[in-house]
mmCIF file of C-alpha atoms and ligand atoms in Angstrom:
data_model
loop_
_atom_site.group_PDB
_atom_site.id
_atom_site.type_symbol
_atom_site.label_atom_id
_atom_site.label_comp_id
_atom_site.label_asym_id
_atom_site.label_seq_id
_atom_site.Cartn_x
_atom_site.Cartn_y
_atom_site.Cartn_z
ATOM 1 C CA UNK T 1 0.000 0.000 0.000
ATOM 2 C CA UNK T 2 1.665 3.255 -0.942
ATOM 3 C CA UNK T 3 2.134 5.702 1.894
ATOM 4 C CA UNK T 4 0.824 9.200 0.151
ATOM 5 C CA UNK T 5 -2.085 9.331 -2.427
ATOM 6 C CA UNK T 6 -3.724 11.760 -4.799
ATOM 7 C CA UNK T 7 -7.273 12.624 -4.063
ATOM 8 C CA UNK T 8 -9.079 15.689 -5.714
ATOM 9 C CA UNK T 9 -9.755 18.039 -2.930
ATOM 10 C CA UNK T 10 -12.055 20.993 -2.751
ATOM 11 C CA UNK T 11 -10.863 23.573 -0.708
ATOM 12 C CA UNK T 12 -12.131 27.117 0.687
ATOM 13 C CA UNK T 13 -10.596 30.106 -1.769
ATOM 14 C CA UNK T 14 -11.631 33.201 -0.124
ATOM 15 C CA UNK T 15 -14.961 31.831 0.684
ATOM 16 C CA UNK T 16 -15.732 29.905 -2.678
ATOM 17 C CA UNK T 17 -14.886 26.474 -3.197
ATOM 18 C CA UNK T 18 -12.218 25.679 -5.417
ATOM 19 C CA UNK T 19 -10.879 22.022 -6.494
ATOM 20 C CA UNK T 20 -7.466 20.771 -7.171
ATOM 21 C CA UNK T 21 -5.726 17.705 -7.046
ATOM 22 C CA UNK T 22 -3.730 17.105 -3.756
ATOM 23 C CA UNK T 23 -1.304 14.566 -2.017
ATOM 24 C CA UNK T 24 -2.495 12.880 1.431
ATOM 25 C CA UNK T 25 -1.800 10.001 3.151
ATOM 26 C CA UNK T 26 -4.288 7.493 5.642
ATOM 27 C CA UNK T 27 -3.672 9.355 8.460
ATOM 28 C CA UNK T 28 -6.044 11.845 6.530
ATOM 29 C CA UNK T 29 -8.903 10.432 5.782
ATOM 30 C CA UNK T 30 -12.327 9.876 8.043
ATOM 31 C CA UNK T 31 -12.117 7.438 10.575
ATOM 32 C CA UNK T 32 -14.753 5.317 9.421
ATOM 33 C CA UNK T 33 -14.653 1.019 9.668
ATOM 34 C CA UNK T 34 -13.494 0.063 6.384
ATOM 35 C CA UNK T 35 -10.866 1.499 3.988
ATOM 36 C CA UNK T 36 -11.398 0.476 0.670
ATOM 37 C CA UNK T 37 -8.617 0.837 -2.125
ATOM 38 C CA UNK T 38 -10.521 2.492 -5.215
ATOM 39 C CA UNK T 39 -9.742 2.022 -8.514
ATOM 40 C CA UNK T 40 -12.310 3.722 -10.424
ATOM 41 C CA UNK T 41 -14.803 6.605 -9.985
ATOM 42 C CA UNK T 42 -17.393 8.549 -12.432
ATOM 43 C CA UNK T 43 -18.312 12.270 -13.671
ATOM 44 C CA UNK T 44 -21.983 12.443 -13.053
ATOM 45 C CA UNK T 45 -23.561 16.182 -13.286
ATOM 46 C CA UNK T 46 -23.321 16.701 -9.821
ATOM 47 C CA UNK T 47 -19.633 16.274 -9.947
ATOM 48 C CA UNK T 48 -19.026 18.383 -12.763
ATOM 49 C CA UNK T 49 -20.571 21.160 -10.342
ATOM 50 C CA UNK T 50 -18.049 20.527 -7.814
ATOM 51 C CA UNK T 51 -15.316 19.925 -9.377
ATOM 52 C CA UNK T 52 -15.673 22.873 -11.708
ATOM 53 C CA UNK T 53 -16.618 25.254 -8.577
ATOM 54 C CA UNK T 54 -19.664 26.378 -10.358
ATOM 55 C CA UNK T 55 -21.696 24.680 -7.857
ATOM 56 C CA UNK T 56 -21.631 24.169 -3.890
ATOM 57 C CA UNK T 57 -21.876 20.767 -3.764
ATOM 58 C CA UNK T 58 -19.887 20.369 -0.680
ATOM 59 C CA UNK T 59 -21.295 21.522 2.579
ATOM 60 C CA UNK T 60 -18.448 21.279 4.443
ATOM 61 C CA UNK T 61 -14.832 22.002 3.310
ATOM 62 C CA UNK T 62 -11.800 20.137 2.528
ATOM 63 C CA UNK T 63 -14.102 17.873 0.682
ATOM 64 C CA UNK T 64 -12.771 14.560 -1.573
ATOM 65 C CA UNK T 65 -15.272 15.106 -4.256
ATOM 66 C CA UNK T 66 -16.756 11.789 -6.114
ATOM 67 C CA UNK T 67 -20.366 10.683 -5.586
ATOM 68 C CA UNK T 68 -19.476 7.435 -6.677
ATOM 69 C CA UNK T 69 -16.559 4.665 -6.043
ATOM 70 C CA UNK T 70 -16.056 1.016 -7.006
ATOM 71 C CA UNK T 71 -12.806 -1.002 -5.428
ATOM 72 C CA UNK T 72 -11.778 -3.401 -2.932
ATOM 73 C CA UNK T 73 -11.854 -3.272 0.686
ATOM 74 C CA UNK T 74 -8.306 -2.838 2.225
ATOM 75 C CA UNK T 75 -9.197 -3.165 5.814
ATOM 76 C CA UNK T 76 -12.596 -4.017 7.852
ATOM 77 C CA UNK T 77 -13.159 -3.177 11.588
ATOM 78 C CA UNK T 78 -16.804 -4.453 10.576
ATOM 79 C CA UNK T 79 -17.850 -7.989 10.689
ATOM 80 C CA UNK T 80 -19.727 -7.523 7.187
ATOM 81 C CA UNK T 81 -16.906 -6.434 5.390
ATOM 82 C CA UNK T 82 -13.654 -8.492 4.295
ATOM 83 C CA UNK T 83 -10.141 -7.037 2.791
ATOM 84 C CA UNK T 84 -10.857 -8.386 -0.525
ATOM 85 C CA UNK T 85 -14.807 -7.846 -0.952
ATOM 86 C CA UNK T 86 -15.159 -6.152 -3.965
ATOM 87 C CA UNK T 87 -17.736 -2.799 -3.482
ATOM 88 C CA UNK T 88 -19.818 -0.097 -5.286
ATOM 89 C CA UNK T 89 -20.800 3.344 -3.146
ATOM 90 C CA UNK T 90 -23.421 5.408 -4.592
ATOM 91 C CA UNK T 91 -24.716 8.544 -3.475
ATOM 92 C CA UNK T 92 -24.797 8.760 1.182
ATOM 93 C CA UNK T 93 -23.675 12.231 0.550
ATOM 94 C CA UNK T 94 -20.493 11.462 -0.528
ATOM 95 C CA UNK T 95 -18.758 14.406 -2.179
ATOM 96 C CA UNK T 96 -21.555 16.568 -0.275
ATOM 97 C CA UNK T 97 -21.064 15.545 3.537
ATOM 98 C CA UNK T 98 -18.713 12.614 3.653
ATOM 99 C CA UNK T 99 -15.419 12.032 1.291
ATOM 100 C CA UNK T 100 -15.723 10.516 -1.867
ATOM 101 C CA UNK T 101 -14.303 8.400 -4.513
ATOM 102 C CA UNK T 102 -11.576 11.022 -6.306
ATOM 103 C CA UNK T 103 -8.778 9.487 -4.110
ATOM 104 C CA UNK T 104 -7.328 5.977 -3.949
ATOM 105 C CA UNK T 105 -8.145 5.373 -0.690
ATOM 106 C CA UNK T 106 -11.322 6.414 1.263
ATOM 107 C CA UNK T 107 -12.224 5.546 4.877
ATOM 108 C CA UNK T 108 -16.313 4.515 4.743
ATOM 109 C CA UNK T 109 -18.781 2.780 6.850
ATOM 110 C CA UNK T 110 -19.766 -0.433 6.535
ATOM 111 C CA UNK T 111 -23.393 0.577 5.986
ATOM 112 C CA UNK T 112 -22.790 2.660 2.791
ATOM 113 C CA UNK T 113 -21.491 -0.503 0.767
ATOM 114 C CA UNK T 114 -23.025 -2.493 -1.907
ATOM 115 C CA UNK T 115 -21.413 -5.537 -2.343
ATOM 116 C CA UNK T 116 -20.268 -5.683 -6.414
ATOM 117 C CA UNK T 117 -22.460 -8.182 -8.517
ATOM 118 C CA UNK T 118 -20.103 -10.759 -9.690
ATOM 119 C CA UNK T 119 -21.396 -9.996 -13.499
ATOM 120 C CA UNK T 120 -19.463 -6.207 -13.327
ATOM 121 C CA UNK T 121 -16.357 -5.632 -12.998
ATOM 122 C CA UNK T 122 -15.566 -2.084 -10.867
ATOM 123 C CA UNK T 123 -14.889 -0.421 -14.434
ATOM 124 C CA UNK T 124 -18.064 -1.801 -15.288
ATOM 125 C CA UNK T 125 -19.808 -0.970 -12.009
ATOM 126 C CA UNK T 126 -18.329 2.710 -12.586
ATOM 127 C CA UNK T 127 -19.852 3.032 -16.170
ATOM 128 C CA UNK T 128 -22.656 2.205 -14.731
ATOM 129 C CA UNK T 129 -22.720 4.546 -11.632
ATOM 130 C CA UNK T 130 -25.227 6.519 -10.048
ATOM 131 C CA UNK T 131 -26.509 7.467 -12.962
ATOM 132 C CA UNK T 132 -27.462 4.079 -14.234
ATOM 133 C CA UNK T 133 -28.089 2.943 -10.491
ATOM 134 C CA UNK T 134 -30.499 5.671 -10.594
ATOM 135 C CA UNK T 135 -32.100 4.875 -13.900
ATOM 136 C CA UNK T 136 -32.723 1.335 -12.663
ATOM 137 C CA UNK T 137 -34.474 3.011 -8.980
ATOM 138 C CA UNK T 138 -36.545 5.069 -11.853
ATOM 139 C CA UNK T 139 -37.541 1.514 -13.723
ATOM 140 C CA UNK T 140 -38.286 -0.290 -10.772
ATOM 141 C CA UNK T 141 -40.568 2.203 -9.424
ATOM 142 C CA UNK T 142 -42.379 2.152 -12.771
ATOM 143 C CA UNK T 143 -42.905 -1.579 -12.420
ATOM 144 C CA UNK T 144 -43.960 -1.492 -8.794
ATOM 145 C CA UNK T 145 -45.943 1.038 -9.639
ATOM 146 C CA UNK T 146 -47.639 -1.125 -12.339
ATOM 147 C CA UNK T 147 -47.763 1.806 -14.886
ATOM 148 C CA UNK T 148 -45.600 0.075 -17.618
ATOM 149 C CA UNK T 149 -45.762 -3.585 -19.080
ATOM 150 C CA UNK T 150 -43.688 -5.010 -21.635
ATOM 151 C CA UNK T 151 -45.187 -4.992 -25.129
ATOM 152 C CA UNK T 152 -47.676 -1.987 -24.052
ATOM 153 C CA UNK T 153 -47.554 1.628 -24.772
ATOM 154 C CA UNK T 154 -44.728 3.584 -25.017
ATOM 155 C CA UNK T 155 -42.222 4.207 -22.637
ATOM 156 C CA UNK T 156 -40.747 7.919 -22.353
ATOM 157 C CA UNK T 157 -37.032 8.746 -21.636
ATOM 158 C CA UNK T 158 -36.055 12.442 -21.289
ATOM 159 C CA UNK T 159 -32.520 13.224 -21.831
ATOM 160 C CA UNK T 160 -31.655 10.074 -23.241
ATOM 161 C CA UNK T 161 -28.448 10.619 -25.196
ATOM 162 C CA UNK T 162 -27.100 11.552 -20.976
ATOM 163 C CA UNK T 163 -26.148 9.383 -18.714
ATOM 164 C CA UNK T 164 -29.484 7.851 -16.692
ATOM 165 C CA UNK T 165 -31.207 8.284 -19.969
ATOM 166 C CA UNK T 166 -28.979 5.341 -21.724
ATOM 167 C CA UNK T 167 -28.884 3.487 -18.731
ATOM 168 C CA UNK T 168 -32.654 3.542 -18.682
ATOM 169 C CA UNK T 169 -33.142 3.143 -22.380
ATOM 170 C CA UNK T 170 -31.402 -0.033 -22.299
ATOM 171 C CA UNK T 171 -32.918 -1.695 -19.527
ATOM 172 C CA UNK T 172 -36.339 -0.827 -20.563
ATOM 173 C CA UNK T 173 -35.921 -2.187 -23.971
ATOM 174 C CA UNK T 174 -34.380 -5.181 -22.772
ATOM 175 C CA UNK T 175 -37.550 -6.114 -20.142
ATOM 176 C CA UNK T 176 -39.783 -5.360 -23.763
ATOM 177 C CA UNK T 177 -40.998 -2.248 -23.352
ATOM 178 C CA UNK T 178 -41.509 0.069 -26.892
ATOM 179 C CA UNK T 179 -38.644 2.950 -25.676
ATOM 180 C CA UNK T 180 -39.045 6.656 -27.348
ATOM 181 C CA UNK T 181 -36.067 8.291 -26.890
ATOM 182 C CA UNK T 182 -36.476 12.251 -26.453
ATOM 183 C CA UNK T 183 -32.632 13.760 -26.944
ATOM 184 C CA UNK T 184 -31.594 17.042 -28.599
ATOM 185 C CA UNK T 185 -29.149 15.547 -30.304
ATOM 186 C CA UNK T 186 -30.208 13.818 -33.947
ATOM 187 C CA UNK T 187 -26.922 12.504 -34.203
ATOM 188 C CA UNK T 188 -27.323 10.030 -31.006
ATOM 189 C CA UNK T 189 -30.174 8.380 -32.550
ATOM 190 C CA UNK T 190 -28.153 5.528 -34.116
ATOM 191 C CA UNK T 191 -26.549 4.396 -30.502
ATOM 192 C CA UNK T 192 -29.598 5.600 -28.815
ATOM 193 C CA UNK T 193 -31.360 2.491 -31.653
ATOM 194 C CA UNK T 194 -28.215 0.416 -30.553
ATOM 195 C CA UNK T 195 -29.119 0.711 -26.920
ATOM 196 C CA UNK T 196 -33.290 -0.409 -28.433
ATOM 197 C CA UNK T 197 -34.937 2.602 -28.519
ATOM 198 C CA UNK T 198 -37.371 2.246 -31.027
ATOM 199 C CA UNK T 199 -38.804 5.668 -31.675
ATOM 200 C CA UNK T 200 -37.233 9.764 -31.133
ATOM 201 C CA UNK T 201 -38.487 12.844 -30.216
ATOM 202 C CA UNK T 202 -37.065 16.308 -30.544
ATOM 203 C CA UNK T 203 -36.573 17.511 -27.023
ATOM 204 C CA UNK T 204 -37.520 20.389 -27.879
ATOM 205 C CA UNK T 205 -41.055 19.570 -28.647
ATOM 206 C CA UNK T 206 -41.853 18.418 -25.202
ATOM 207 C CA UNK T 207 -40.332 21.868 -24.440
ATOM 208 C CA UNK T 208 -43.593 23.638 -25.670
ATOM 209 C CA UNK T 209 -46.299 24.719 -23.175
ATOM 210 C CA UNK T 210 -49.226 23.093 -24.180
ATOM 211 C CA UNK T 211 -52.672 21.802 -22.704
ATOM 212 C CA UNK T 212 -52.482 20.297 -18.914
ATOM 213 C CA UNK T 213 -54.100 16.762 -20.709
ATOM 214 C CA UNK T 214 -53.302 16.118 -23.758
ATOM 215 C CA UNK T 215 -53.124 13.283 -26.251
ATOM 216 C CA UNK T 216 -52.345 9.993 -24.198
ATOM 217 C CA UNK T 217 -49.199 8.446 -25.115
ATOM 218 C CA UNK T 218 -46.763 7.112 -22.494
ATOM 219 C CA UNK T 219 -47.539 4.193 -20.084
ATOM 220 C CA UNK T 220 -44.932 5.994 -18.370
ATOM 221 C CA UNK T 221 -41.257 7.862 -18.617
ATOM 222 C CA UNK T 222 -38.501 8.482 -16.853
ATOM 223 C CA UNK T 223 -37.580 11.935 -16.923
ATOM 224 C CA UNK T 224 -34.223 13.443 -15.587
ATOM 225 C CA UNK T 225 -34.748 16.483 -17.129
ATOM 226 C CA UNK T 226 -37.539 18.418 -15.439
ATOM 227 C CA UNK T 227 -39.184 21.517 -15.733
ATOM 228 C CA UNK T 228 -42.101 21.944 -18.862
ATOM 229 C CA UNK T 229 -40.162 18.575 -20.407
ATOM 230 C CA UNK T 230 -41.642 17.303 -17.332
ATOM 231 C CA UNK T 231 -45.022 18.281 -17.703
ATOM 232 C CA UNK T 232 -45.325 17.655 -21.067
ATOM 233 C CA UNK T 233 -44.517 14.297 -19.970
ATOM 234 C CA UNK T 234 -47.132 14.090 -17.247
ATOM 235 C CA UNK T 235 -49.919 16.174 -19.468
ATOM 236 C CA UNK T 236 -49.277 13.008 -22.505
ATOM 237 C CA UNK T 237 -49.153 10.322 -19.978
ATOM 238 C CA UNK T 238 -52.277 7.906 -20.337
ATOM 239 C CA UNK T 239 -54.717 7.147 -17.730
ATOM 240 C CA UNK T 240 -52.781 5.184 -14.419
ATOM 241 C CA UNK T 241 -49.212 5.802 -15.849
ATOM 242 C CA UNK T 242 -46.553 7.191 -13.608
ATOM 243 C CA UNK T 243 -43.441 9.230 -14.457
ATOM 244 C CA UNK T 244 -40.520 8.778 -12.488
ATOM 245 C CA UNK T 245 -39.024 11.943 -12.061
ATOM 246 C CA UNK T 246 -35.060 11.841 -11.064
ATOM 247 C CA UNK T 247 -33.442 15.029 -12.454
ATOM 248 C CA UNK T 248 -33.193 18.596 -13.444
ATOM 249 C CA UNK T 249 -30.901 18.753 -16.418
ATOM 250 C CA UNK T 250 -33.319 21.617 -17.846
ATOM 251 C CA UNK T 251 -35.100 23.130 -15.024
ATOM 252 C CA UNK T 252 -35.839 22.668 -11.243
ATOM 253 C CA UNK T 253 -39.607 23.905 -11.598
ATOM 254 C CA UNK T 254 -43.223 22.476 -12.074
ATOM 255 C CA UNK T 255 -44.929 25.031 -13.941
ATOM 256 C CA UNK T 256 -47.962 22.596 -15.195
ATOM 257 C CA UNK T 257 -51.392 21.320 -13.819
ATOM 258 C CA UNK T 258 -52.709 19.133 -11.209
ATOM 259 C CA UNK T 259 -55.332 17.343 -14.117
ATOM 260 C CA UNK T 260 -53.248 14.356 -14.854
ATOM 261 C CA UNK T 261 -52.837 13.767 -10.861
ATOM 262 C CA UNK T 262 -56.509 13.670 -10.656
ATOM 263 C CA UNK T 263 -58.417 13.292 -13.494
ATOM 264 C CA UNK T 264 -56.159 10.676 -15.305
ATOM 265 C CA UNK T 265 -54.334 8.706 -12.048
ATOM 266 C CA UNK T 266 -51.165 9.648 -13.408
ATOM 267 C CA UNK T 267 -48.570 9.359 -10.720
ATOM 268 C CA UNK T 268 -45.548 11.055 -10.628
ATOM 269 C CA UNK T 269 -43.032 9.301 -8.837
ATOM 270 C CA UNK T 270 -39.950 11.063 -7.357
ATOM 271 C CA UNK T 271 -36.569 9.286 -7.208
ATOM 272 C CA UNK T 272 -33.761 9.766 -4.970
ATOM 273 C CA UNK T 273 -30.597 7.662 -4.986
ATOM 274 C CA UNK T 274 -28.731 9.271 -2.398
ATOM 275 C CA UNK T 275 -30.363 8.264 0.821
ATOM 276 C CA UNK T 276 -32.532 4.815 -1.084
ATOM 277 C CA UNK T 277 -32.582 2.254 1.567
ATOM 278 C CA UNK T 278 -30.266 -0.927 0.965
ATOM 279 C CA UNK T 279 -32.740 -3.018 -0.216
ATOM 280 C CA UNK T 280 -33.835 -0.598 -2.970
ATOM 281 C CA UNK T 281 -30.064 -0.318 -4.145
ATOM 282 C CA UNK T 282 -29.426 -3.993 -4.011
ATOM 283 C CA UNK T 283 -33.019 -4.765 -6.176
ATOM 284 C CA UNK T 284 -31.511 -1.931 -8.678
ATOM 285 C CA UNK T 285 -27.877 -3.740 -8.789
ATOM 286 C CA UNK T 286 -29.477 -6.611 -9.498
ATOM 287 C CA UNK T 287 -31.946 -5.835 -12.318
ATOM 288 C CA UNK T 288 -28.350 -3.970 -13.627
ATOM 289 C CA UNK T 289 -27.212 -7.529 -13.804
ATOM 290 C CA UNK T 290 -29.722 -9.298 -15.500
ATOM 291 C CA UNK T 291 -30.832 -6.814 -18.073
ATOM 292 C CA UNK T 292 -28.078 -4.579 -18.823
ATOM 293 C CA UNK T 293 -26.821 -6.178 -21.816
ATOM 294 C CA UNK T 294 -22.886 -6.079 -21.377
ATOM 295 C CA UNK T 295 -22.111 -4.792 -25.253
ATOM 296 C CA UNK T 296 -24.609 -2.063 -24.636
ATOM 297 C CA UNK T 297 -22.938 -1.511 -21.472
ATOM 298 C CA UNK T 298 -19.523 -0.980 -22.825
ATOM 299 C CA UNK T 299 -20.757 1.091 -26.008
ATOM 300 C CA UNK T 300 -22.205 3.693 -23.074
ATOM 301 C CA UNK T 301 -19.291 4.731 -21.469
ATOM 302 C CA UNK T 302 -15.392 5.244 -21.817
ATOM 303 C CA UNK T 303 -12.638 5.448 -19.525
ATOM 304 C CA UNK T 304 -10.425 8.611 -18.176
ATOM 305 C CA UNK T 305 -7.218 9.632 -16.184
ATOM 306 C CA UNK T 306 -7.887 11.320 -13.554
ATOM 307 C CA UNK T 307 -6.176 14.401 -14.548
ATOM 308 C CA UNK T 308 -8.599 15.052 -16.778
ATOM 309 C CA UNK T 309 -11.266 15.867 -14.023
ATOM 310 C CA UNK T 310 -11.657 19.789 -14.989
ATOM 311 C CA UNK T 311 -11.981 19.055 -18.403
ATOM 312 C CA UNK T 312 -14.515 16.287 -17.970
ATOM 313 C CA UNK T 313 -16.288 18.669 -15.501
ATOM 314 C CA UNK T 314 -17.117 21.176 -17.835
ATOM 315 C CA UNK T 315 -17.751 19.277 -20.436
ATOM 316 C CA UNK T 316 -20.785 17.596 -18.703
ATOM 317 C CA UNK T 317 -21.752 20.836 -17.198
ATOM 318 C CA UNK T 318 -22.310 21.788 -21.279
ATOM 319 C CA UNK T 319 -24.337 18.662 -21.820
ATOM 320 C CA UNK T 320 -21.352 17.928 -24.347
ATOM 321 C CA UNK T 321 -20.751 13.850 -22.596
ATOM 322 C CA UNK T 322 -22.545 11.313 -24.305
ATOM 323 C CA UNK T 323 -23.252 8.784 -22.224
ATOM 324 C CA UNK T 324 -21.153 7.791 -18.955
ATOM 325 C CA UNK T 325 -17.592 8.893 -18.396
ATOM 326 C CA UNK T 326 -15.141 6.284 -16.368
ATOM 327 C CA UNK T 327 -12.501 8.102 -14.290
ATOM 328 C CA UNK T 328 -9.490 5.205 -13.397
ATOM 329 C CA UNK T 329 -7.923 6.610 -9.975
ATOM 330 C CA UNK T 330 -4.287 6.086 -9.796
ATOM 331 C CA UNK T 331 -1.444 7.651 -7.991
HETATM 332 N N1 LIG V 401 -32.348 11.817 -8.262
HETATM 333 C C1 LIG V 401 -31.141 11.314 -8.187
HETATM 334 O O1 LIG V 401 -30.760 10.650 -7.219
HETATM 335 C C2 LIG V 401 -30.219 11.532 -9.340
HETATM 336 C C3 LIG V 401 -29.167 10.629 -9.607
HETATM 337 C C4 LIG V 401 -28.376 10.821 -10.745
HETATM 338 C C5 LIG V 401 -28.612 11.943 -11.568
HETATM 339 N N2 LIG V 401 -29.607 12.821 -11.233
HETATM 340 C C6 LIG V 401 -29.910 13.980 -12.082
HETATM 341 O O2 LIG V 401 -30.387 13.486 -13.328
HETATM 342 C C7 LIG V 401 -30.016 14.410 -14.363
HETATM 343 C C8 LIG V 401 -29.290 13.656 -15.462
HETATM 344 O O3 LIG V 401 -28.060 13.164 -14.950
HETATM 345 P P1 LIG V 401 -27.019 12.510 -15.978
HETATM 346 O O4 LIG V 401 -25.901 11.981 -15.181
HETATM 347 O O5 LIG V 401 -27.754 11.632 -16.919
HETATM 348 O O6 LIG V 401 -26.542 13.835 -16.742
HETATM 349 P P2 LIG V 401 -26.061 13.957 -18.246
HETATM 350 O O7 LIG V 401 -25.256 12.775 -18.638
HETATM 351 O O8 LIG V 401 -25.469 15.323 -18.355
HETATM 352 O O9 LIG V 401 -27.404 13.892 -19.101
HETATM 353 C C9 LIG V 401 -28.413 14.875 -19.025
HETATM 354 C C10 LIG V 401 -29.148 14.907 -20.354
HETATM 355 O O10 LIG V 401 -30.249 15.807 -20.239
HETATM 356 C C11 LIG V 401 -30.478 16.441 -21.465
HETATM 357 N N3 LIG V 401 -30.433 17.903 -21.260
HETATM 358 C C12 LIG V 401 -29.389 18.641 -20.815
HETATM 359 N N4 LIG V 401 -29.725 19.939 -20.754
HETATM 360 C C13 LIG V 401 -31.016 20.019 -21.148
HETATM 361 C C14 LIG V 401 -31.934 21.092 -21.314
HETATM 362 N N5 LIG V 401 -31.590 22.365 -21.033
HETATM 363 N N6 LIG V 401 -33.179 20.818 -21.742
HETATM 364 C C15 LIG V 401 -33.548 19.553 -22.036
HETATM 365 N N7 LIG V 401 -32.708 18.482 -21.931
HETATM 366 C C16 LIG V 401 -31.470 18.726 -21.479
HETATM 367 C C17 LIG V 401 -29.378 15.994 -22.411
HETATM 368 O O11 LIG V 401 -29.907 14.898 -23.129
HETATM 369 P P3 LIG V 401 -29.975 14.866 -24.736
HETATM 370 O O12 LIG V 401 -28.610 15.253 -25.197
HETATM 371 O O13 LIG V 401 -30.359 13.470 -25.041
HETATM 372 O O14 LIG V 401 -31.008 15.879 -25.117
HETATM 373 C C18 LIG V 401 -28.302 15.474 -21.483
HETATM 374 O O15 LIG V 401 -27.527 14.497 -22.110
HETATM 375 C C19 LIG V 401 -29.185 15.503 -13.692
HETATM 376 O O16 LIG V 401 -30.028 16.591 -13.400
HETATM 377 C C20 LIG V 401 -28.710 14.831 -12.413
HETATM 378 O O17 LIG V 401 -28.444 15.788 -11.414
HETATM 379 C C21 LIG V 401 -30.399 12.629 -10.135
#
């Protein structure tokens, strides 16, 4: 085990946060039960707004940024956890209130671990990430829900060309479900087909203010990119369909109507991945495994240095990442 580290810090610069990459040792980090030894992290949005400064992700300062970590536990003071387990942490406020996965080593507890399906490997498990984590919370709330069934109506997925979208693209095509892709970008139709959607819309059409019901059309969507894409979404979603909303890639508000809530049953199901319980995350892992077809998988994402972390950020923060971006954590 090497004695000093790089981790990507974010520090206080006359009162706004600022990131850079640092040196520390284990004497550093948390005291938490288990060290793990990470070997690969992710750029979701969220990190691209920390690690660019543009955002204050971090709520307390020095901060490890990194929502998201897959590697191999070093050390255990827990009985659950053995050097050698192999482990995915998404989310627990890691990056926001706890360190996270831009350093080789991080202290965690035992509680915040997912123990790695034995289908993924942690470069895998990274493509994947929160977002796709996420996009598979968003798909099994739809089913428990018992808005979508395969071979039915169409399924909606806002932002799709981004990182949940594919994710949820994917996994909804594999399980049968007829997957319209709504992207901005013509040119990702042909990987978005690749991935099984089998019909597009413009974004910006579901951008348009329209009537609160309209035309029914989706079983159900999952939509990570809020705002009137959202209501759109809602107002074109057919009688007992449910949209599960996870993001905000185009706007943080509601402006729309309560009609489909109560004169359609349309649900609208809100998805967090930071705080889901461990038997949600383990359920999502596992439907990861079984449909997430591994070519698909490794068409979705690529792989990084970690030196490129700036870059990357603000290159997500411009909605210019298709797809999932691997970061490999050396040094
Ligand atoms: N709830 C949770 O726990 C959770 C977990 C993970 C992520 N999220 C949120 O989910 C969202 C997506 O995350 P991600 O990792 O998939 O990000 P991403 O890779 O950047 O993808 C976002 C996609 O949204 C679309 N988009 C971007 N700006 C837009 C705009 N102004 N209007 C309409 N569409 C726009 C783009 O899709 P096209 O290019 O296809 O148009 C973009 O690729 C983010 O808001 C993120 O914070 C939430």
């Amino acid at each position: 085990m090497t004695d000093t580290f790089t981790a990507f810090v974010i520090d206080d610069a006359d009162g706004k946060p600022r990131g850079g990459f640092r040196t520390l040792t284990r004497e550093d980090l948390p005291d938490h039960d288990v060290l793990v030894e990470v070997s690969h992290s992710t750029v979701n949005y969220k990190d691209g707004l920390a690690v660019s400064g543009k955002g204050r992700i971090a709520r307390k300062l020095p901060m490890v940024a990194g929502i998201d970590l897959a590697g191999t536990v070093v050390e255990s003071r827990s009985p659950d956890w053995r050097p050698g387990d192999r482990v995915v942490v998404n989310g627990w406020g890691l990056s926001e209130t706890q360190w996270g996965g831009y350093s080789r080593y991080q202290r965690l507890k035992p509680e915040w671990l997912t123990r790695l399906p034995d289908a993924f490997t942690p470069e895998e498990a990274m493509g994947i990430g929160t977002a796709g984590y996420t996009a598979a919370l968003c798909v099994d709330a739809l089913e428990s829900w018992g808005a979508i069934r395969p071979g039915g109506k169409e399924v909606l997925v806002t932002g799709a060309a981004g990182g949940v979208g594919s994710v949820a693209v994917a996994l909804l095509a594999r399980r049968g479900y007829p997957v319209t892709a709504s992207t901005g970008r013509p040119e990702t139709h042909e990987y978005l087909a690749g991935l099984g959607a089998t019909g597009f819309i413009d974004r910006a059409t579901l951008l348009e203010k329209g009537p609160p019901l309209q035309k029914e059309r989706w079983a159900g969507g999952v939509d990570s990119v809020g705002g009137q894409t959202l209501v759109t979404a809602l107002s074109q979603t057919v009688w007992g369909g449910a949209i599960a909303a996870c993001g905000l890639a185009g706007a943080t508000d509601l402006p729309g109507s309560v009609f489909p809530f109560i004169l359609r049953s349309v649900a609208l199901l809100g998805i967090d991945s930071v705080m889901a319980p461990q038997d949600r995350r383990d359920r999502a892992w596992a439907r990861l495994a079984r449909d997430l077809d591994r070519d698909a998988l490794t068409s979705m994402y690529r792989v990084e240095p970690m030196d490129k972390l700036p870059e990357l950020a603000d290159a997500i923060l411009a909605g210019q990442i298709r797809g999932r971006v691997v970061v490999r954590i050396d040094g």
